[in-house]
Amino acid sequence: MLPQTETLSSAQTNAAITKFSLSRHLSAEQKDLLNDVLLFCSAHLSDQSALLIIEGAAGTGKSVVLNAIFNAIQTRARSKNPDDPMTGTRNMLLVNHPEMLKLYRNVAAETPTLRKADFDRPTTFINRLHKTNQTTYIVLVDEAHLLLTRADRYNHFQQQNHLEEILALARVVVVVFDPLQVLKFKSHWSADLLDRFKTGRATQTLHLTTQFRVEAGPEVRHWLDQLAAGHVGKRPKDPDFDLRVYDDCAQLYDDLKERNNEVGLCRLLSTYDYPYRLDGEDHFIEEGRFHLRWDRSKPDEKLPWAERPDTIDEVGSVYTIQGFDLNYAGVILGPSLSYDAQTDSIRVDPARYEDSAAFQGQSGIVAPQMAKERIILNALNVLLTRGMKGLYLYAHDPALRERLRNS
């Protein structure tokens, strides 16, 4: 039974699986891109590792389009049309984000042309095909900015680059990529590194530009982009988007729960600036009279974190919310972010960032201190772009809090 805070109708309306199922209502830009991808795949099925890159910022509908593309590919692959070059092809969609993988498999359970086995994580896919000495035809990769760019023996990836291995195992590879969502050194994608894979093979780059998530005008979206880049400008007002800055985190949480009672799909998020360990214990964020636990790790839960009604009583991280929409997002800017009055900007202090795994594997990273700051701002960008109808902000640093409140 769903709690009163989220009725069945609102849960159905808010569910990401419902939004994916509405992928037939694509925009003109998305439909054009879908057709271009299908043409590219058909044209290069006899090639060796053709590469198509889809670029788009957070909220431009990348995953929805990719789901529609994969559904179209698998519909043709499982048809019996002898004149279709995709008939009988073996294809996969990969995503390195465990919460997104749950979503795709939930979609597959309700889509006749899809199977849960059509979806996997990159390392599992690579290791399986190497073990069985197989290759495949078309591979789509969502959240490709999370692909590994170095070995990760802890997660059983022995090679040096996910994309390099996938290209060797498939005839056509389609990746969805946003460099502003790279969150770890071990998936540190520079423009030069991505360009290296364009050499010696058929390639094409397509772009998604229309913002579908944040239902605000250009001034608010620009302000959010600037804030995610560390710049503090004058906070705009928009009657269609509820943008607030709080002096009291507990009040923010109370207001967010009230919004959740009204429309559902409202969650509190934070930068990774408070201690957290995967040890089976609860770990808490404290800000004044505010006291709430971090999200609990529940890999066996069928629903993604953002859609479980009980997670209104938790604080989500960038790892549980990346790729998902919220109606209203509350975001805590933690101790790694403070205000620099001399430059009127956000000062980033990686020493106060608690995600130590994000900075593992610094070898080969040019200017690692700057790269650390970029990763923290990338994480901030992900958090700031979750809310469709509103964003509630609280900053740990009093000076930053005051500057945002009076901006």
mmCIF file of C-alpha atoms in Angstrom:
data_model
loop_
_atom_site.group_PDB
_atom_site.id
_atom_site.type_symbol
_atom_site.label_atom_id
_atom_site.label_comp_id
_atom_site.label_asym_id
_atom_site.label_seq_id
_atom_site.Cartn_x
_atom_site.Cartn_y
_atom_site.Cartn_z
ATOM 1 C CA MET A 1 0.000 0.000 0.000
ATOM 2 C CA LEU A 2 1.248 3.493 -0.842
ATOM 3 C CA PRO A 3 1.349 5.968 2.047
ATOM 4 C CA GLN A 4 -1.051 8.897 2.042
ATOM 5 C CA THR A 5 1.719 11.253 0.995
ATOM 6 C CA GLU A 6 1.736 9.744 -2.477
ATOM 7 C CA THR A 7 -1.591 8.567 -3.868
ATOM 8 C CA LEU A 8 -1.764 5.867 -6.507
ATOM 9 C CA SER A 9 -2.679 8.343 -9.231
ATOM 10 C CA SER A 10 0.233 10.678 -8.443
ATOM 11 C CA ALA A 11 2.605 7.724 -8.178
ATOM 12 C CA GLN A 12 1.512 6.528 -11.627
ATOM 13 C CA THR A 13 1.811 10.009 -13.101
ATOM 14 C CA ASN A 14 5.243 10.580 -11.539
ATOM 15 C CA ALA A 15 6.721 7.178 -12.304
ATOM 16 C CA ALA A 16 9.723 7.281 -14.616
ATOM 17 C CA ILE A 17 8.440 4.108 -16.278
ATOM 18 C CA THR A 18 5.282 6.042 -17.237
ATOM 19 C CA LYS A 19 7.371 8.828 -18.728
ATOM 20 C CA PHE A 20 9.409 6.301 -20.666
ATOM 21 C CA SER A 21 6.229 4.684 -21.951
ATOM 22 C CA LEU A 22 5.214 8.100 -23.294
ATOM 23 C CA SER A 23 8.316 8.170 -25.488
ATOM 24 C CA ARG A 24 6.054 8.009 -28.524
ATOM 25 C CA HIS A 25 5.259 11.675 -27.738
ATOM 26 C CA LEU A 26 8.719 12.822 -28.723
ATOM 27 C CA SER A 27 9.445 16.386 -29.742
ATOM 28 C CA ALA A 28 10.304 17.188 -33.352
ATOM 29 C CA GLU A 29 13.984 17.440 -32.389
ATOM 30 C CA GLN A 30 13.854 14.056 -30.656
ATOM 31 C CA LYS A 31 12.038 12.390 -33.557
ATOM 32 C CA ASP A 32 14.618 13.716 -36.021
ATOM 33 C CA LEU A 33 17.402 12.408 -33.817
ATOM 34 C CA LEU A 34 15.734 8.986 -33.500
ATOM 35 C CA ASN A 35 15.442 8.705 -37.284
ATOM 36 C CA ASP A 36 19.068 9.801 -37.749
ATOM 37 C CA VAL A 37 20.255 7.154 -35.284
ATOM 38 C CA LEU A 38 18.266 4.393 -36.994
ATOM 39 C CA LEU A 39 19.650 5.411 -40.388
ATOM 40 C CA PHE A 40 23.201 5.376 -38.986
ATOM 41 C CA CYS A 41 22.707 1.934 -37.444
ATOM 42 C CA SER A 42 21.282 0.472 -40.656
ATOM 43 C CA ALA A 43 24.056 1.982 -42.766
ATOM 44 C CA HIS A 44 26.896 0.634 -40.626
ATOM 45 C CA LEU A 45 25.708 -2.816 -39.559
ATOM 46 C CA SER A 46 28.417 -4.394 -41.717
ATOM 47 C CA ASP A 47 31.124 -2.093 -40.313
ATOM 48 C CA GLN A 48 33.568 -2.712 -37.521
ATOM 49 C CA SER A 49 32.733 -0.514 -34.517
ATOM 50 C CA ALA A 50 31.002 2.558 -35.974
ATOM 51 C CA LEU A 51 30.399 5.197 -33.293
ATOM 52 C CA LEU A 52 27.508 7.647 -32.893
ATOM 53 C CA ILE A 53 27.582 10.172 -30.027
ATOM 54 C CA ILE A 54 24.451 11.878 -28.682
ATOM 55 C CA GLU A 55 25.297 14.955 -26.635
ATOM 56 C CA GLY A 56 22.858 16.829 -24.434
ATOM 57 C CA ALA A 57 22.726 18.593 -21.090
ATOM 58 C CA ALA A 58 20.803 17.308 -18.076
ATOM 59 C CA GLY A 59 17.063 17.413 -18.699
ATOM 60 C CA THR A 60 17.129 17.281 -22.499
ATOM 61 C CA GLY A 61 15.432 13.889 -22.608
ATOM 62 C CA LYS A 62 18.446 11.753 -23.515
ATOM 63 C CA SER A 63 17.271 8.589 -21.752
ATOM 64 C CA VAL A 64 13.714 8.891 -23.077
ATOM 65 C CA VAL A 65 15.031 9.160 -26.638
ATOM 66 C CA LEU A 66 17.447 6.292 -26.102
ATOM 67 C CA ASN A 67 14.629 4.104 -24.806
ATOM 68 C CA ALA A 68 12.560 4.937 -27.912
ATOM 69 C CA ILE A 69 15.532 4.201 -30.176
ATOM 70 C CA PHE A 70 16.220 0.856 -28.517
ATOM 71 C CA ASN A 71 12.552 -0.115 -28.653
ATOM 72 C CA ALA A 72 12.538 0.647 -32.410
ATOM 73 C CA ILE A 73 15.732 -1.357 -32.942
ATOM 74 C CA GLN A 74 14.485 -4.380 -31.010
ATOM 75 C CA THR A 75 11.096 -4.259 -32.742
ATOM 76 C CA ARG A 76 12.876 -4.567 -36.076
ATOM 77 C CA ALA A 77 15.397 -7.104 -34.760
ATOM 78 C CA ARG A 78 12.598 -9.403 -33.608
ATOM 79 C CA SER A 79 10.512 -8.996 -36.736
ATOM 80 C CA LYS A 80 10.580 -11.521 -39.567
ATOM 81 C CA ASN A 81 11.101 -9.008 -42.356
ATOM 82 C CA PRO A 82 13.790 -10.482 -44.637
ATOM 83 C CA ASP A 83 14.394 -7.087 -46.254
ATOM 84 C CA ASP A 84 15.250 -5.320 -42.989
ATOM 85 C CA PRO A 85 19.005 -5.398 -42.221
ATOM 86 C CA MET A 86 18.211 -5.355 -38.496
ATOM 87 C CA THR A 87 16.132 -8.556 -38.564
ATOM 88 C CA GLY A 88 17.735 -11.177 -36.337
ATOM 89 C CA THR A 89 20.398 -8.864 -34.921
ATOM 90 C CA ARG A 90 21.529 -9.178 -31.285
ATOM 91 C CA ASN A 91 21.552 -5.800 -29.548
ATOM 92 C CA MET A 92 22.050 -4.447 -26.031
ATOM 93 C CA LEU A 93 21.481 -1.317 -23.991
ATOM 94 C CA LEU A 94 24.090 -0.707 -21.292
ATOM 95 C CA VAL A 95 24.085 1.694 -18.361
ATOM 96 C CA ASN A 96 26.613 1.897 -15.542
ATOM 97 C CA HIS A 97 24.079 3.473 -13.149
ATOM 98 C CA PRO A 98 22.385 0.748 -11.040
ATOM 99 C CA GLU A 99 19.252 2.825 -10.390
ATOM 100 C CA MET A 100 18.838 3.512 -14.111
ATOM 101 C CA LEU A 101 19.356 -0.180 -14.866
ATOM 102 C CA LYS A 102 16.419 -0.945 -12.556
ATOM 103 C CA LEU A 103 14.294 1.512 -14.526
ATOM 104 C CA TYR A 104 15.190 0.054 -17.917
ATOM 105 C CA ARG A 105 14.444 -3.475 -16.750
ATOM 106 C CA ASN A 106 11.117 -2.341 -15.294
ATOM 107 C CA VAL A 107 10.304 -0.814 -18.688
ATOM 108 C CA ALA A 108 11.260 -4.063 -20.413
ATOM 109 C CA ALA A 109 8.840 -6.014 -18.222
ATOM 110 C CA GLU A 110 5.967 -3.947 -19.678
ATOM 111 C CA THR A 111 7.157 -3.698 -23.292
ATOM 112 C CA PRO A 112 6.457 -6.667 -25.615
ATOM 113 C CA THR A 113 9.500 -6.118 -27.820
ATOM 114 C CA LEU A 114 11.987 -5.841 -24.940
ATOM 115 C CA ARG A 115 13.517 -8.391 -22.570
ATOM 116 C CA LYS A 116 15.212 -7.773 -19.223
ATOM 117 C CA ALA A 117 18.235 -9.595 -20.648
ATOM 118 C CA ASP A 118 18.552 -6.818 -23.260
ATOM 119 C CA PHE A 119 19.928 -4.531 -20.531
ATOM 120 C CA ASP A 120 23.130 -4.795 -18.548
ATOM 121 C CA ARG A 121 26.003 -2.937 -16.944
ATOM 122 C CA PRO A 122 29.091 -2.417 -19.143
ATOM 123 C CA THR A 123 31.528 -4.514 -17.112
ATOM 124 C CA THR A 124 29.143 -7.477 -16.938
ATOM 125 C CA PHE A 125 28.515 -7.253 -20.692
ATOM 126 C CA ILE A 126 32.224 -7.022 -21.561
ATOM 127 C CA ASN A 127 33.261 -9.878 -19.288
ATOM 128 C CA ARG A 128 30.457 -12.131 -20.522
ATOM 129 C CA LEU A 129 31.264 -11.637 -24.203
ATOM 130 C CA HIS A 130 34.980 -12.091 -23.612
ATOM 131 C CA LYS A 131 34.290 -15.317 -21.728
ATOM 132 C CA THR A 132 32.016 -16.700 -24.451
ATOM 133 C CA ASN A 133 34.131 -15.327 -27.320
ATOM 134 C CA GLN A 134 31.094 -13.564 -28.813
ATOM 135 C CA THR A 135 30.372 -10.227 -30.456
ATOM 136 C CA THR A 136 27.120 -8.376 -31.042
ATOM 137 C CA TYR A 137 25.558 -5.930 -33.485
ATOM 138 C CA ILE A 138 24.251 -2.684 -31.945
ATOM 139 C CA VAL A 139 25.057 -1.479 -28.435
ATOM 140 C CA LEU A 140 23.440 1.608 -26.946
ATOM 141 C CA VAL A 141 25.051 3.168 -23.862
ATOM 142 C CA ASP A 142 23.124 5.502 -21.593
ATOM 143 C CA GLU A 143 24.977 7.811 -19.184
ATOM 144 C CA ALA A 144 28.187 7.109 -21.141
ATOM 145 C CA HIS A 145 29.983 9.744 -19.064
ATOM 146 C CA LEU A 146 29.939 7.065 -16.332
ATOM 147 C CA LEU A 147 31.931 4.597 -18.439
ATOM 148 C CA LEU A 148 35.285 3.707 -16.909
ATOM 149 C CA THR A 149 38.462 5.163 -18.404
ATOM 150 C CA ARG A 150 40.810 2.964 -16.361
ATOM 151 C CA ALA A 151 40.898 -0.452 -14.758
ATOM 152 C CA ASP A 152 38.663 -1.004 -11.728
ATOM 153 C CA ARG A 153 39.623 -4.350 -10.249
ATOM 154 C CA TYR A 154 37.293 -3.894 -7.294
ATOM 155 C CA ASN A 155 34.398 -4.018 -9.792
ATOM 156 C CA HIS A 156 36.045 -6.747 -11.906
ATOM 157 C CA PHE A 157 37.015 -4.567 -14.851
ATOM 158 C CA GLN A 158 40.557 -5.564 -15.828
ATOM 159 C CA GLN A 159 40.941 -3.592 -19.057
ATOM 160 C CA GLN A 160 41.634 0.121 -19.441
ATOM 161 C CA ASN A 161 38.544 1.666 -21.035
ATOM 162 C CA HIS A 162 34.906 0.586 -21.208
ATOM 163 C CA LEU A 163 34.222 2.279 -24.551
ATOM 164 C CA GLU A 164 37.294 0.750 -26.177
ATOM 165 C CA GLU A 165 36.136 -2.727 -25.167
ATOM 166 C CA ILE A 166 32.536 -2.140 -26.255
ATOM 167 C CA LEU A 167 33.675 -0.878 -29.669
ATOM 168 C CA ALA A 168 35.653 -4.076 -30.117
ATOM 169 C CA LEU A 169 32.590 -6.180 -29.349
ATOM 170 C CA ALA A 170 29.924 -4.411 -31.439
ATOM 171 C CA ARG A 171 29.452 -3.275 -35.012
ATOM 172 C CA VAL A 172 27.619 -0.059 -34.072
ATOM 173 C CA VAL A 173 27.890 1.757 -30.735
ATOM 174 C CA VAL A 174 25.581 4.638 -29.810
ATOM 175 C CA VAL A 175 26.528 6.576 -26.667
ATOM 176 C CA VAL A 176 24.698 9.302 -24.766
ATOM 177 C CA PHE A 177 27.220 11.696 -23.312
ATOM 178 C CA ASP A 178 27.315 14.807 -21.098
ATOM 179 C CA PRO A 179 30.809 15.847 -19.919
ATOM 180 C CA LEU A 180 29.248 17.957 -17.137
ATOM 181 C CA GLN A 181 28.028 14.774 -15.435
ATOM 182 C CA VAL A 182 31.405 13.053 -14.990
ATOM 183 C CA LEU A 183 31.602 12.241 -11.265
ATOM 184 C CA LYS A 184 34.779 10.202 -10.739
ATOM 185 C CA PHE A 185 38.418 10.117 -11.832
ATOM 186 C CA LYS A 186 38.001 6.526 -12.995
ATOM 187 C CA SER A 187 35.415 7.796 -15.502
ATOM 188 C CA HIS A 188 37.245 11.005 -16.335
ATOM 189 C CA TRP A 189 36.297 11.832 -19.918
ATOM 190 C CA SER A 190 38.203 14.686 -21.505
ATOM 191 C CA ALA A 191 37.283 15.989 -24.951
ATOM 192 C CA ASP A 192 40.609 14.689 -26.287
ATOM 193 C CA LEU A 193 39.948 11.203 -24.942
ATOM 194 C CA LEU A 194 36.533 10.988 -26.564
ATOM 195 C CA ASP A 195 37.915 12.368 -29.839
ATOM 196 C CA ARG A 196 40.510 9.570 -29.866
ATOM 197 C CA PHE A 197 37.743 7.052 -30.492
ATOM 198 C CA LYS A 198 36.490 8.941 -33.540
ATOM 199 C CA THR A 199 39.695 8.222 -35.452
ATOM 200 C CA GLY A 200 39.686 5.383 -37.961
ATOM 201 C CA ARG A 201 35.978 4.559 -37.828
ATOM 202 C CA ALA A 202 32.659 5.915 -39.091
ATOM 203 C CA THR A 203 31.408 8.484 -36.582
ATOM 204 C CA GLN A 204 28.605 10.986 -36.195
ATOM 205 C CA THR A 205 27.674 13.388 -33.398
ATOM 206 C CA LEU A 206 24.083 14.495 -32.758
ATOM 207 C CA HIS A 207 22.798 17.033 -30.238
ATOM 208 C CA LEU A 208 19.749 17.467 -28.011
ATOM 209 C CA THR A 209 19.235 21.073 -26.955
ATOM 210 C CA THR A 210 15.650 21.533 -25.728
ATOM 211 C CA GLN A 211 15.215 21.503 -21.942
ATOM 212 C CA PHE A 212 12.314 19.317 -20.831
ATOM 213 C CA ARG A 213 12.915 18.828 -17.110
ATOM 214 C CA VAL A 214 13.264 22.264 -15.511
ATOM 215 C CA GLU A 215 9.966 23.999 -16.232
ATOM 216 C CA ALA A 216 11.426 27.473 -15.905
ATOM 217 C CA GLY A 217 12.197 30.328 -18.230
ATOM 218 C CA PRO A 218 15.656 31.007 -19.691
ATOM 219 C CA GLU A 219 16.663 33.376 -16.857
ATOM 220 C CA VAL A 220 16.242 30.713 -14.165
ATOM 221 C CA ARG A 221 17.927 28.061 -16.276
ATOM 222 C CA HIS A 222 20.844 30.411 -16.918
ATOM 223 C CA TRP A 223 21.100 31.161 -13.186
ATOM 224 C CA LEU A 224 21.240 27.428 -12.416
ATOM 225 C CA ASP A 225 23.879 26.859 -15.095
ATOM 226 C CA GLN A 226 25.964 29.670 -13.648
ATOM 227 C CA LEU A 227 25.570 28.414 -10.087
ATOM 228 C CA ALA A 228 26.676 24.933 -11.168
ATOM 229 C CA ALA A 229 29.765 26.588 -12.661
ATOM 230 C CA GLY A 230 30.510 28.351 -9.357
ATOM 231 C CA HIS A 231 29.146 31.793 -10.224
ATOM 232 C CA VAL A 232 26.603 33.552 -8.018
ATOM 233 C CA GLY A 233 24.395 35.938 -9.957
ATOM 234 C CA LYS A 234 21.175 37.756 -9.226
ATOM 235 C CA ARG A 235 18.489 35.207 -8.475
ATOM 236 C CA PRO A 236 15.631 35.629 -10.978
ATOM 237 C CA LYS A 237 11.935 35.264 -10.274
ATOM 238 C CA ASP A 238 9.738 33.027 -12.376
ATOM 239 C CA PRO A 239 6.014 32.491 -11.711
ATOM 240 C CA ASP A 240 6.259 29.008 -13.258
ATOM 241 C CA PHE A 241 9.178 27.757 -11.148
ATOM 242 C CA ASP A 242 9.340 27.771 -7.341
ATOM 243 C CA LEU A 243 12.943 28.763 -6.536
ATOM 244 C CA ARG A 244 13.698 29.331 -2.845
ATOM 245 C CA VAL A 245 16.762 29.758 -0.620
ATOM 246 C CA TYR A 246 16.441 28.841 3.075
ATOM 247 C CA ASP A 247 18.217 29.931 6.229
ATOM 248 C CA ASP A 248 16.886 26.867 8.069
ATOM 249 C CA CYS A 249 17.363 23.391 6.583
ATOM 250 C CA ALA A 250 14.642 21.927 8.798
ATOM 251 C CA GLN A 251 12.134 24.429 7.396
ATOM 252 C CA LEU A 252 13.199 23.508 3.876
ATOM 253 C CA TYR A 253 12.519 19.867 4.667
ATOM 254 C CA ASP A 254 9.103 20.658 6.171
ATOM 255 C CA ASP A 255 8.094 22.627 3.080
ATOM 256 C CA LEU A 256 9.386 19.891 0.799
ATOM 257 C CA LYS A 257 7.326 17.254 2.623
ATOM 258 C CA GLU A 258 4.268 19.481 2.214
ATOM 259 C CA ARG A 259 4.892 19.635 -1.547
ATOM 260 C CA ASN A 260 5.288 15.860 -1.508
ATOM 261 C CA ASN A 261 1.898 15.496 0.175
ATOM 262 C CA GLU A 262 0.397 17.594 -2.619
ATOM 263 C CA VAL A 263 2.056 16.295 -5.792
ATOM 264 C CA GLY A 264 4.453 13.488 -4.833
ATOM 265 C CA LEU A 265 7.956 12.885 -6.193
ATOM 266 C CA CYS A 266 9.675 15.463 -4.011
ATOM 267 C CA ARG A 267 13.009 14.467 -2.476
ATOM 268 C CA LEU A 268 15.833 16.013 -0.474
ATOM 269 C CA LEU A 269 19.348 15.764 -1.932
ATOM 270 C CA SER A 270 22.802 16.789 -0.816
ATOM 271 C CA THR A 271 26.312 17.243 -2.094
ATOM 272 C CA TYR A 272 28.536 14.391 -0.906
ATOM 273 C CA ASP A 273 29.931 16.405 2.017
ATOM 274 C CA TYR A 274 28.733 14.351 4.963
ATOM 275 C CA PRO A 275 30.249 11.002 6.066
ATOM 276 C CA TYR A 276 28.700 7.912 4.541
ATOM 277 C CA ARG A 277 29.881 4.309 4.376
ATOM 278 C CA LEU A 278 28.394 1.142 2.912
ATOM 279 C CA ASP A 279 28.542 -0.702 6.242
ATOM 280 C CA GLY A 280 24.858 -1.493 6.750
ATOM 281 C CA GLU A 281 24.464 1.307 9.287
ATOM 282 C CA ASP A 282 22.512 4.557 9.000
ATOM 283 C CA HIS A 283 24.559 7.732 8.551
ATOM 284 C CA PHE A 284 23.058 11.140 9.173
ATOM 285 C CA ILE A 285 23.250 14.695 7.884
ATOM 286 C CA GLU A 286 22.939 17.363 10.559
ATOM 287 C CA GLU A 287 22.435 21.067 9.894
ATOM 288 C CA GLY A 288 21.200 22.956 12.952
ATOM 289 C CA ARG A 289 17.920 21.390 14.056
ATOM 290 C CA PHE A 290 17.817 19.298 10.873
ATOM 291 C CA HIS A 291 18.751 15.613 11.318
ATOM 292 C CA LEU A 292 18.055 13.010 8.632
ATOM 293 C CA ARG A 293 19.768 9.854 7.371
ATOM 294 C CA TRP A 294 21.487 9.390 4.043
ATOM 295 C CA ASP A 295 19.771 7.089 1.542
ATOM 296 C CA ARG A 296 19.993 3.431 2.458
ATOM 297 C CA SER A 297 21.576 1.042 -0.011
ATOM 298 C CA LYS A 298 18.877 -1.365 -1.219
ATOM 299 C CA PRO A 299 20.144 -2.941 -4.442
ATOM 300 C CA ASP A 300 17.395 -5.589 -4.372
ATOM 301 C CA GLU A 301 14.560 -3.040 -4.400
ATOM 302 C CA LYS A 302 12.666 -3.158 -7.686
ATOM 303 C CA LEU A 303 11.857 0.567 -7.778
ATOM 304 C CA PRO A 304 14.623 3.173 -8.153
ATOM 305 C CA TRP A 305 15.363 5.313 -5.084
ATOM 306 C CA ALA A 306 13.599 8.413 -6.439
ATOM 307 C CA GLU A 307 10.292 6.551 -6.822
ATOM 308 C CA ARG A 308 10.097 4.705 -3.498
ATOM 309 C CA PRO A 309 7.639 6.583 -1.245
ATOM 310 C CA ASP A 310 9.692 5.870 1.901
ATOM 311 C CA THR A 311 12.684 7.829 0.575
ATOM 312 C CA ILE A 312 11.033 11.139 1.472
ATOM 313 C CA ASP A 313 12.561 10.267 4.867
ATOM 314 C CA GLU A 314 16.102 10.110 3.455
ATOM 315 C CA VAL A 315 18.647 12.406 1.840
ATOM 316 C CA GLY A 316 19.643 11.282 -1.629
ATOM 317 C CA SER A 317 23.067 11.584 -3.210
ATOM 318 C CA VAL A 318 24.131 12.278 -6.757
ATOM 319 C CA TYR A 319 24.454 8.515 -7.234
ATOM 320 C CA THR A 320 20.824 7.763 -6.411
ATOM 321 C CA ILE A 321 19.266 10.665 -8.317
ATOM 322 C CA GLN A 322 21.350 11.025 -11.499
ATOM 323 C CA GLY A 323 19.152 10.503 -14.551
ATOM 324 C CA PHE A 324 15.831 10.939 -12.693
ATOM 325 C CA ASP A 325 13.203 13.671 -12.545
ATOM 326 C CA LEU A 326 11.624 15.138 -9.409
ATOM 327 C CA ASN A 327 8.689 17.505 -9.122
ATOM 328 C CA TYR A 328 10.451 19.499 -6.393
ATOM 329 C CA ALA A 329 14.057 19.025 -5.312
ATOM 330 C CA GLY A 330 15.558 20.200 -2.054
ATOM 331 C CA VAL A 331 19.342 20.515 -2.271
ATOM 332 C CA ILE A 332 21.819 20.951 0.585
ATOM 333 C CA LEU A 333 25.073 22.615 -0.468
ATOM 334 C CA GLY A 334 27.514 21.054 1.980
ATOM 335 C CA PRO A 335 30.843 22.117 3.517
ATOM 336 C CA SER A 336 32.903 21.664 0.334
ATOM 337 C CA LEU A 337 31.116 24.719 -1.110
ATOM 338 C CA SER A 338 31.619 28.161 0.453
ATOM 339 C CA TYR A 339 31.438 31.793 -0.600
ATOM 340 C CA ASP A 340 34.456 33.771 -1.828
ATOM 341 C CA ALA A 341 33.556 37.442 -1.344
ATOM 342 C CA GLN A 342 36.582 38.672 -3.312
ATOM 343 C CA THR A 343 35.507 36.932 -6.509
ATOM 344 C CA ASP A 344 31.775 36.798 -5.705
ATOM 345 C CA SER A 345 31.817 33.105 -6.510
ATOM 346 C CA ILE A 346 31.667 29.668 -4.939
ATOM 347 C CA ARG A 347 34.921 28.394 -3.465
ATOM 348 C CA VAL A 348 35.323 24.617 -3.878
ATOM 349 C CA ASP A 349 37.323 22.700 -1.262
ATOM 350 C CA PRO A 350 37.929 19.064 -2.314
ATOM 351 C CA ALA A 351 39.433 18.315 1.129
ATOM 352 C CA ARG A 352 35.919 18.569 2.587
ATOM 353 C CA TYR A 353 34.314 16.345 -0.046
ATOM 354 C CA GLU A 354 33.454 13.000 1.563
ATOM 355 C CA ASP A 355 33.274 10.958 -1.653
ATOM 356 C CA SER A 356 36.834 9.646 -1.479
ATOM 357 C CA ALA A 357 36.107 7.097 -4.230
ATOM 358 C CA ALA A 358 35.553 9.978 -6.644
ATOM 359 C CA PHE A 359 39.241 10.905 -6.480
ATOM 360 C CA GLN A 360 40.800 7.447 -6.650
ATOM 361 C CA GLY A 361 43.101 6.808 -9.606
ATOM 362 C CA GLN A 362 44.721 10.201 -10.210
ATOM 363 C CA SER A 363 47.447 8.884 -12.503
ATOM 364 C CA GLY A 364 47.186 10.475 -15.906
ATOM 365 C CA ILE A 365 44.886 13.269 -14.683
ATOM 366 C CA VAL A 366 46.163 16.670 -15.806
ATOM 367 C CA ALA A 367 45.891 19.296 -13.017
ATOM 368 C CA PRO A 368 44.264 16.956 -10.452
ATOM 369 C CA GLN A 369 43.242 19.774 -8.089
ATOM 370 C CA MET A 370 41.279 21.503 -10.831
ATOM 371 C CA ALA A 371 39.852 18.145 -11.901
ATOM 372 C CA LYS A 372 38.643 17.518 -8.339
ATOM 373 C CA GLU A 373 36.904 20.891 -8.281
ATOM 374 C CA ARG A 374 35.321 20.130 -11.656
ATOM 375 C CA ILE A 375 33.955 16.815 -10.394
ATOM 376 C CA ILE A 376 32.383 18.506 -7.362
ATOM 377 C CA LEU A 377 30.775 21.150 -9.573
ATOM 378 C CA ASN A 378 29.582 18.431 -11.959
ATOM 379 C CA ALA A 379 27.870 16.727 -9.023
ATOM 380 C CA LEU A 380 26.318 20.071 -8.085
ATOM 381 C CA ASN A 381 25.062 20.450 -11.658
ATOM 382 C CA VAL A 382 23.331 17.054 -11.459
ATOM 383 C CA LEU A 383 21.614 17.971 -8.178
ATOM 384 C CA LEU A 384 20.485 21.436 -9.280
ATOM 385 C CA THR A 385 18.799 20.101 -12.426
ATOM 386 C CA ARG A 386 16.483 17.476 -10.882
ATOM 387 C CA GLY A 387 13.432 19.581 -10.004
ATOM 388 C CA MET A 388 10.788 20.130 -12.697
ATOM 389 C CA LYS A 389 8.520 22.504 -10.773
ATOM 390 C CA GLY A 390 10.800 23.906 -8.096
ATOM 391 C CA LEU A 391 14.135 23.943 -6.296
ATOM 392 C CA TYR A 392 14.692 24.623 -2.586
ATOM 393 C CA LEU A 393 18.279 25.440 -1.575
ATOM 394 C CA TYR A 394 20.164 25.490 1.720
ATOM 395 C CA ALA A 395 23.906 26.171 2.089
ATOM 396 C CA HIS A 396 26.016 24.950 5.011
ATOM 397 C CA ASP A 397 28.337 27.949 4.719
ATOM 398 C CA PRO A 398 26.649 30.984 6.345
ATOM 399 C CA ALA A 399 28.271 33.426 3.917
ATOM 400 C CA LEU A 400 27.132 31.442 0.869
ATOM 401 C CA ARG A 401 23.691 31.053 2.383
ATOM 402 C CA GLU A 402 23.435 34.822 2.918
ATOM 403 C CA ARG A 403 24.732 35.604 -0.571
ATOM 404 C CA LEU A 404 22.188 33.245 -2.166
ATOM 405 C CA ARG A 405 19.344 34.575 -0.059
ATOM 406 C CA ASN A 406 20.142 38.156 -1.015
ATOM 407 C CA SER A 407 21.075 37.532 -4.626
#
